[in-house]
Amino acid sequence: MTAALIKGLLLLSLTLVVWTLPIDRNAEPRQEEKVEENADTGLYYDRYLREVIEVLETDPHFREKLQTANTDDIKNGRLSKELDLVGHHVRTRLDELKRQEVSRLRMLLKAKLDSTNAQSVQMDHASLLRQFEHLDPHNQNTFEAKDLELLIATATKDLENYDAERHDEFKRYEMLKEHERREYLKSLDQEKREKEEKRIEELKDKHRKHPKVNAPGSVDQLREVWEETDGLDPQEFNPKTFFKLHDTNGDGVLDEQELEALFTKELEKVYDPKNEEDDMMEMEEERLRMREHVMKNVDLNHDRLVSLEEFLKSTDKKELNNSKEWETLDDTKPVYTEEELQRFEVELQDKEVELGRRAEKLRHEQELLLERSKALEAQKREYQQAVMEMSQKQKEQQDVNRQPPSGPNGELQFQQEIKKLASEDGPVVKVPVDQNGDVQNNLQAEPPQNLPQHTL
């Protein structure tokens, strides 16, 4: 998506967590690459929002209107009316995206109801979809101007609370860290606890001993970037040139991630990922504080963007031209009070109890599954034994069917024929038999005696 579209439609909030890399003036020139901004806004409809933007960007008319629109035009919905003039293929694709989003929301609702053991069969999708503010739930098949208006308004409102949520998340992180520190100290004996407390204080003192941090947005801070990052003569500092150098996407404004990139040098004075005493989560909170400070003093129309005019005015401000040092998190009051920490610890205890209850339930279910598995294994063995017995009986029956026919007394049928021949006139053939009366295999007939003599 283009920078102009981000500027207008989402007030540049889609890329809050993407940092712009410093300019390397000694690097070899490279072919122009398409920059993909894949940073997730954190909104539950983030993918839908991005896909709508990408489709709208393909329409030349809408893109032209967006480039000339101001923030008020976007917020009050006037830009949404331009949707009626986009191409048919764009409207068709937007309709398809909306149907996909409605289908996804229905699946989310069903999953939520299933998790609460509710009867999803009786679910009223039309009523439940009204809780989502980023689309028109009354029209679930086509993307209209109202859908774009709702999407812009909802995204703008949600993203305005983004920084507050980041601060709150950092506060919870700090309270958890302090809670774990206290619990660890409680587990030590007095001698080890005093030694550990001394070590922690030494690390804090080491962290506080850092070079002077210039106030973000001040001329001193900008000159430092001009000299150390851009490699230019500090005596030739030019605000307009500086602005163009760091407007890396060339859209005529400094967005939030471009501003945050300017603070890297200052942050490196305080935080080093190789040092045990430096917390990288605190570094990101420091970066956020710096960006908010600049926006408060430079962003005159509060559109979360810094134009060239605003930037030039800021370099003339007295409050941004002094050499006052930036107060880091170590110099400010704690982000939480002792009362907030105590409430947080109670909340942690409640969660631990709940997790313990769930763990016990899962253990019980595991035992039931194990018993069921043993029962199934026993049934399997019984079935295998029955199959083996049946197979053995079938084999024995086949062996019986393969034996030659026998007489009424169990003797073989051809033995009866031999006895019959012996009773008739003629030479007697003696057939050797074994003890059981069975004919031996090596039959040898004795030569007949007293055969009549014939004369020639």
Coordinates of N, CA, C and O in Angstrom, one line a residue, residues 173-279:
Y173 N 4.0 -5.2 32.9 CA 5.3 -5.9 32.8 C 6.2 -5.5 34.0 O 6.9 -6.3 34.6
E174 N 6.2 -4.2 34.3 CA 7.1 -3.7 35.4 C 6.6 -4.3 36.8 O 7.4 -4.6 37.6
M175 N 5.3 -4.3 37.0 CA 4.7 -4.9 38.2 C 5.1 -6.3 38.4 O 5.4 -6.8 39.5
L176 N 5.0 -7.1 37.3 CA 5.3 -8.5 37.3 C 6.8 -8.7 37.6 O 7.1 -9.6 38.4
K177 N 7.6 -7.9 37.1 CA 9.0 -8.0 37.3 C 9.4 -7.7 38.8 O 10.2 -8.4 39.4
E178 N 8.7 -6.7 39.4 CA 8.9 -6.3 40.8 C 8.4 -7.4 41.7 O 9.0 -7.8 42.7
H179 N 7.2 -8.0 41.3 CA 6.6 -9.1 42.1 C 7.6 -10.3 42.1 O 7.8 -10.9 43.2
E180 N 8.1 -10.6 41.0 CA 9.0 -11.8 40.9 C 10.3 -11.5 41.7 O 10.9 -12.4 42.3
R181 N 10.8 -10.2 41.7 CA 12.0 -9.9 42.4 C 11.7 -10.1 43.9 O 12.6 -10.7 44.6
R182 N 10.6 -9.6 44.4 CA 10.3 -9.7 45.8 C 10.1 -11.2 46.2 O 10.6 -11.6 47.3
E183 N 9.5 -11.9 45.4 CA 9.3 -13.4 45.7 C 10.6 -14.1 45.8 O 10.8 -15.0 46.6
Y184 N 11.5 -13.7 44.9 CA 12.8 -14.4 44.9 C 13.6 -14.0 46.1 O 14.2 -14.9 46.8
L185 N 13.5 -12.8 46.5 CA 14.2 -12.4 47.7 C 13.7 -13.1 49.0 O 14.4 -13.4 49.9
K186 N 12.4 -13.3 49.0 CA 11.8 -14.0 50.1 C 12.3 -15.4 50.3 O 12.3 -16.0 51.4
S187 N 12.6 -16.0 49.1 CA 13.1 -17.4 49.2 C 14.5 -17.6 49.7 O 14.9 -18.7 49.9
L188 N 15.2 -16.5 49.9 CA 16.6 -16.5 50.3 C 16.7 -16.3 51.8 O 15.9 -15.7 52.4
D189 N 17.8 -16.8 52.4 CA 18.1 -16.6 53.8 C 18.6 -15.1 53.9 O 18.9 -14.5 52.9
Q190 N 18.8 -14.7 55.1 CA 19.1 -13.2 55.3 C 20.4 -12.8 54.7 O 20.5 -11.8 54.0
E191 N 21.4 -13.7 54.8 CA 22.7 -13.3 54.3 C 22.7 -13.2 52.7 O 23.2 -12.3 52.1
K192 N 22.1 -14.2 52.1 CA 22.0 -14.2 50.6 C 21.1 -13.1 50.1 O 21.3 -12.5 49.1
R193 N 20.0 -12.8 50.9 CA 19.1 -11.8 50.5 C 19.8 -10.4 50.5 O 19.7 -9.6 49.6
E194 N 20.6 -10.1 51.6 CA 21.3 -8.9 51.6 C 22.3 -8.8 50.5 O 22.5 -7.7 49.9
K195 N 23.0 -9.9 50.2 CA 23.9 -9.9 49.1 C 23.3 -9.6 47.7 O 23.8 -8.8 46.9
E196 N 22.1 -10.2 47.5 CA 21.4 -10.0 46.3 C 20.8 -8.6 46.1 O 20.9 -8.0 45.1
E197 N 20.3 -8.1 47.2 CA 19.8 -6.7 47.2 C 21.0 -5.7 46.9 O 20.8 -4.7 46.1
K198 N 22.1 -6.0 47.4 CA 23.3 -5.1 47.1 C 23.6 -5.2 45.6 O 23.9 -4.2 45.0
R199 N 23.6 -6.4 45.1 CA 23.9 -6.6 43.7 C 22.9 -5.9 42.8 O 23.3 -5.2 41.8
I200 N 21.7 -5.9 43.1 CA 20.6 -5.3 42.3 C 20.8 -3.8 42.3 O 20.7 -3.1 41.3
E201 N 21.1 -3.2 43.5 CA 21.4 -1.7 43.6 C 22.6 -1.3 42.7 O 22.6 -0.3 42.1
E202 N 23.6 -2.2 42.7 CA 24.8 -1.9 41.9 C 24.4 -1.8 40.4 O 25.0 -1.0 39.7
L203 N 23.6 -2.8 40.0 CA 23.2 -2.8 38.6 C 22.4 -1.5 38.3 O 22.5 -1.0 37.2
K204 N 21.5 -1.1 39.2 CA 20.7 0.1 38.9 C 21.6 1.3 38.8 O 21.4 2.2 37.9
D205 N 22.6 1.4 39.7 CA 23.5 2.6 39.6 C 24.3 2.5 38.3 O 24.6 3.6 37.7
K206 N 24.7 1.4 37.9 CA 25.5 1.2 36.7 C 24.6 1.7 35.5 O 25.1 2.3 34.5
H207 N 23.3 1.3 35.5 CA 22.4 1.7 34.4 C 22.2 3.2 34.4 O 22.1 3.8 33.3
R208 N 22.2 3.9 35.5 CA 22.0 5.3 35.5 C 23.2 6.1 35.0 O 23.0 7.3 34.6
K209 N 24.3 5.5 35.0 CA 25.6 6.2 34.6 C 25.7 6.1 33.0 O 26.3 5.2 32.5
H210 N 25.1 7.0 32.3 CA 25.1 7.0 30.9 C 25.3 8.4 30.4 O 25.1 9.4 31.1
P211 N 25.7 8.6 29.1 CA 25.9 9.9 28.6 C 24.6 10.7 28.6 O 23.5 10.2 28.7
K212 N 24.8 12.0 28.4 CA 23.6 12.9 28.3 C 22.7 12.5 27.2 O 23.2 12.3 26.1
V213 N 21.4 12.4 27.5 CA 20.4 12.1 26.4 C 19.7 13.4 26.0 O 19.1 14.1 26.9
N214 N 19.9 13.8 24.8 CA 19.2 15.0 24.3 C 17.7 14.8 24.2 O 17.2 13.7 23.9
A215 N 17.0 15.9 24.5 CA 15.5 15.8 24.4 C 15.2 15.5 22.9 O 15.7 16.2 22.0
P216 N 14.3 14.6 22.7 CA 13.9 14.2 21.3 C 13.2 15.4 20.6 O 12.4 16.1 21.2
G217 N 13.6 15.7 19.4 CA 13.1 16.8 18.6 C 13.8 18.1 18.8 O 13.6 19.0 18.0
S218 N 14.7 18.1 19.8 CA 15.5 19.3 20.0 C 16.5 19.5 18.9 O 16.9 18.5 18.2
V219 N 17.0 20.7 18.7 CA 18.0 20.9 17.6 C 19.3 20.1 18.0 O 20.0 19.6 17.1
D220 N 19.7 20.0 19.2 CA 20.9 19.3 19.6 C 20.7 17.8 19.2 O 21.6 17.2 18.7
Q221 N 19.5 17.3 19.4 CA 19.3 15.9 19.1 C 19.3 15.7 17.5 O 19.9 14.7 17.0
L222 N 18.7 16.6 16.8 CA 18.7 16.5 15.4 C 20.1 16.7 14.8 O 20.5 16.0 13.8
R223 N 20.9 17.6 15.3 CA 22.2 17.8 14.9 C 23.1 16.6 15.1 O 23.9 16.2 14.3
E224 N 22.8 15.9 16.2 CA 23.6 14.6 16.5 C 23.3 13.6 15.4 O 24.2 12.9 15.0
V225 N 22.0 13.5 15.0 CA 21.7 12.5 14.0 C 22.3 13.0 12.6 O 22.8 12.1 11.9
W226 N 22.2 14.3 12.4 CA 22.8 14.8 11.1 C 24.3 14.5 11.0 O 24.8 14.1 10.0
E227 N 25.0 14.5 12.1 CA 26.4 14.3 12.1 C 26.8 12.8 12.2 O 27.6 12.3 11.4
E228 N 26.2 12.1 13.1 CA 26.7 10.7 13.4 C 25.9 9.7 12.5 O 26.5 8.7 12.1
T229 N 24.7 9.9 12.2 CA 23.9 8.9 11.4 C 24.0 9.3 9.9 O 24.3 8.4 9.1
D230 N 23.9 10.6 9.6 CA 23.9 11.0 8.2 C 25.3 11.3 7.7 O 25.5 11.3 6.5
G231 N 26.3 11.5 8.6 CA 27.6 11.7 8.2 C 27.9 13.1 7.6 O 28.7 13.2 6.7
L232 N 27.1 14.1 8.0 CA 27.2 15.4 7.5 C 27.9 16.4 8.5 O 28.0 16.1 9.7
D233 N 28.4 17.5 7.9 CA 29.1 18.5 8.8 C 28.0 19.1 9.7 O 27.0 19.7 9.2
P234 N 28.3 19.1 11.0 CA 27.3 19.7 12.0 C 27.2 21.2 11.8 O 26.1 21.8 12.1
Q235 N 28.2 21.9 11.2 CA 28.1 23.3 11.0 C 27.2 23.7 9.8 O 26.8 24.8 9.7
E236 N 26.9 22.7 9.0 CA 26.0 22.9 7.8 C 24.6 22.3 8.0 O 23.9 22.0 7.0
F237 N 24.2 22.2 9.2 CA 22.9 21.6 9.5 C 21.8 22.5 8.9 O 21.7 23.7 9.0
N238 N 20.9 21.8 8.1 CA 19.8 22.4 7.4 C 18.5 21.6 7.7 O 18.4 20.5 7.3
P239 N 17.6 22.2 8.4 CA 16.3 21.5 8.8 C 15.6 21.0 7.6 O 15.1 19.8 7.6
K240 N 15.5 21.7 6.5 CA 14.8 21.3 5.3 C 15.4 20.1 4.7 O 14.8 19.1 4.3
T241 N 16.8 20.1 4.6 CA 17.5 19.0 4.0 C 17.3 17.8 5.0 O 17.2 16.6 4.5
F242 N 17.4 18.0 6.3 CA 17.3 16.9 7.2 C 15.9 16.2 7.1 O 15.8 15.0 7.1
F243 N 14.9 17.0 6.9 CA 13.5 16.5 6.7 C 13.5 15.6 5.5 O 12.9 14.5 5.6
K244 N 14.0 16.0 4.4 CA 13.9 15.2 3.2 C 14.8 14.0 3.3 O 14.4 12.9 2.7
L245 N 15.9 14.0 4.0 CA 16.7 12.8 4.2 C 16.0 11.8 4.9 O 16.1 10.6 4.6
H246 N 15.2 12.1 5.9 CA 14.5 11.2 6.8 C 13.0 10.9 6.4 O 12.4 10.1 7.1
D247 N 12.6 11.6 5.4 CA 11.3 11.2 4.8 C 11.6 10.1 3.8 O 11.5 10.2 2.6
T248 N 11.8 8.9 4.4 CA 12.4 7.8 3.6 C 11.4 7.2 2.5 O 11.9 6.7 1.5
N249 N 10.1 7.4 2.7 CA 9.2 6.9 1.7 C 8.8 8.0 0.8 O 7.9 7.8 -0.1
G250 N 9.2 9.2 1.0 CA 9.0 10.3 0.0 C 7.6 10.8 -0.1 O 7.2 11.3 -1.1
D251 N 6.8 10.7 1.0 CA 5.4 11.1 0.9 C 5.2 12.5 1.5 O 4.0 13.0 1.6
G252 N 6.2 13.2 1.8 CA 6.1 14.6 2.2 C 5.8 14.8 3.7 O 5.6 16.0 4.1
V253 N 5.8 13.7 4.5 CA 5.6 13.9 5.9 C 6.5 12.9 6.6 O 6.9 11.9 6.0
L254 N 6.7 13.2 7.9 CA 7.4 12.2 8.8 C 6.3 11.5 9.6 O 5.6 12.1 10.4
D255 N 6.2 10.2 9.3 CA 5.2 9.4 10.1 C 5.9 8.9 11.4 O 7.0 9.2 11.7
E256 N 5.1 8.2 12.1 CA 5.6 7.8 13.5 C 6.8 6.9 13.5 O 7.7 7.1 14.3
Q257 N 6.8 6.0 12.6 CA 8.0 5.1 12.6 C 9.3 5.8 12.0 O 10.4 5.5 12.5
E258 N 9.1 6.8 11.2 CA 10.2 7.6 10.7 C 10.7 8.5 11.8 O 12.0 8.7 12.0
L259 N 9.8 9.0 12.7 CA 10.3 9.8 13.8 C 11.0 8.9 14.8 O 12.0 9.3 15.4
E260 N 10.5 7.7 15.1 CA 11.1 6.8 16.1 C 12.5 6.4 15.7 O 13.3 6.2 16.6
A261 N 12.7 6.3 14.4 CA 14.1 6.0 13.9 C 15.1 7.0 14.3 O 16.3 6.8 14.5
L262 N 14.6 8.3 14.5 CA 15.5 9.4 14.8 C 16.0 9.3 16.3 O 17.0 9.9 16.6
F263 N 15.4 8.5 17.1 CA 15.7 8.4 18.5 C 16.7 7.3 18.8 O 17.1 7.1 20.0
T264 N 17.1 6.5 17.8 CA 17.9 5.3 18.0 C 19.3 5.7 18.7 O 19.7 5.0 19.7
K265 N 19.9 6.8 18.3 CA 21.2 7.2 18.8 C 21.0 7.5 20.3 O 21.9 7.2 21.1
E266 N 20.0 8.2 20.7 CA 19.8 8.6 22.1 C 19.5 7.3 22.9 O 20.0 7.2 24.1
L267 N 18.7 6.4 22.4 CA 18.4 5.2 23.2 C 19.6 4.3 23.4 O 19.8 3.6 24.4
E268 N 20.5 4.3 22.4 CA 21.8 3.5 22.5 C 22.7 4.0 23.6 O 23.5 3.3 24.1
K269 N 22.5 5.3 24.0 CA 23.3 5.8 25.1 C 22.9 5.1 26.5 O 23.7 5.1 27.4
V270 N 21.6 4.7 26.5 CA 21.1 4.2 27.8 C 21.0 2.7 27.8 O 21.2 2.1 28.9
Y271 N 20.7 2.1 26.7 CA 20.3 0.7 26.7 C 21.3 -0.1 25.7 O 21.5 0.3 24.6
D272 N 21.8 -1.2 26.2 CA 22.6 -2.1 25.5 C 22.1 -3.5 25.8 O 22.1 -4.0 26.9
P273 N 21.7 -4.3 24.7 CA 21.2 -5.6 25.0 C 22.2 -6.6 25.6 O 21.8 -7.6 26.1
K274 N 23.5 -6.2 25.6 CA 24.5 -7.1 26.1 C 24.6 -6.9 27.6 O 25.2 -7.7 28.3
N275 N 24.1 -5.8 28.2 CA 24.2 -5.5 29.6 C 23.0 -6.1 30.4 O 21.9 -5.9 30.0
E276 N 23.4 -6.7 31.5 CA 22.3 -7.3 32.4 C 21.4 -6.2 32.9 O 20.2 -6.4 33.1
E277 N 22.0 -5.0 33.2 CA 21.2 -4.0 33.9 C 20.3 -3.2 32.9 O 19.4 -2.4 33.4
D278 N 20.4 -3.5 31.6 CA 19.5 -2.8 30.6 C 18.4 -3.7 30.2 O 18.6 -4.8 29.7
D279 N 17.2 -3.2 30.3 CA 16.0 -3.9 30.0 C 15.4 -3.4 28.6 O 15.1 -2.2 28.5

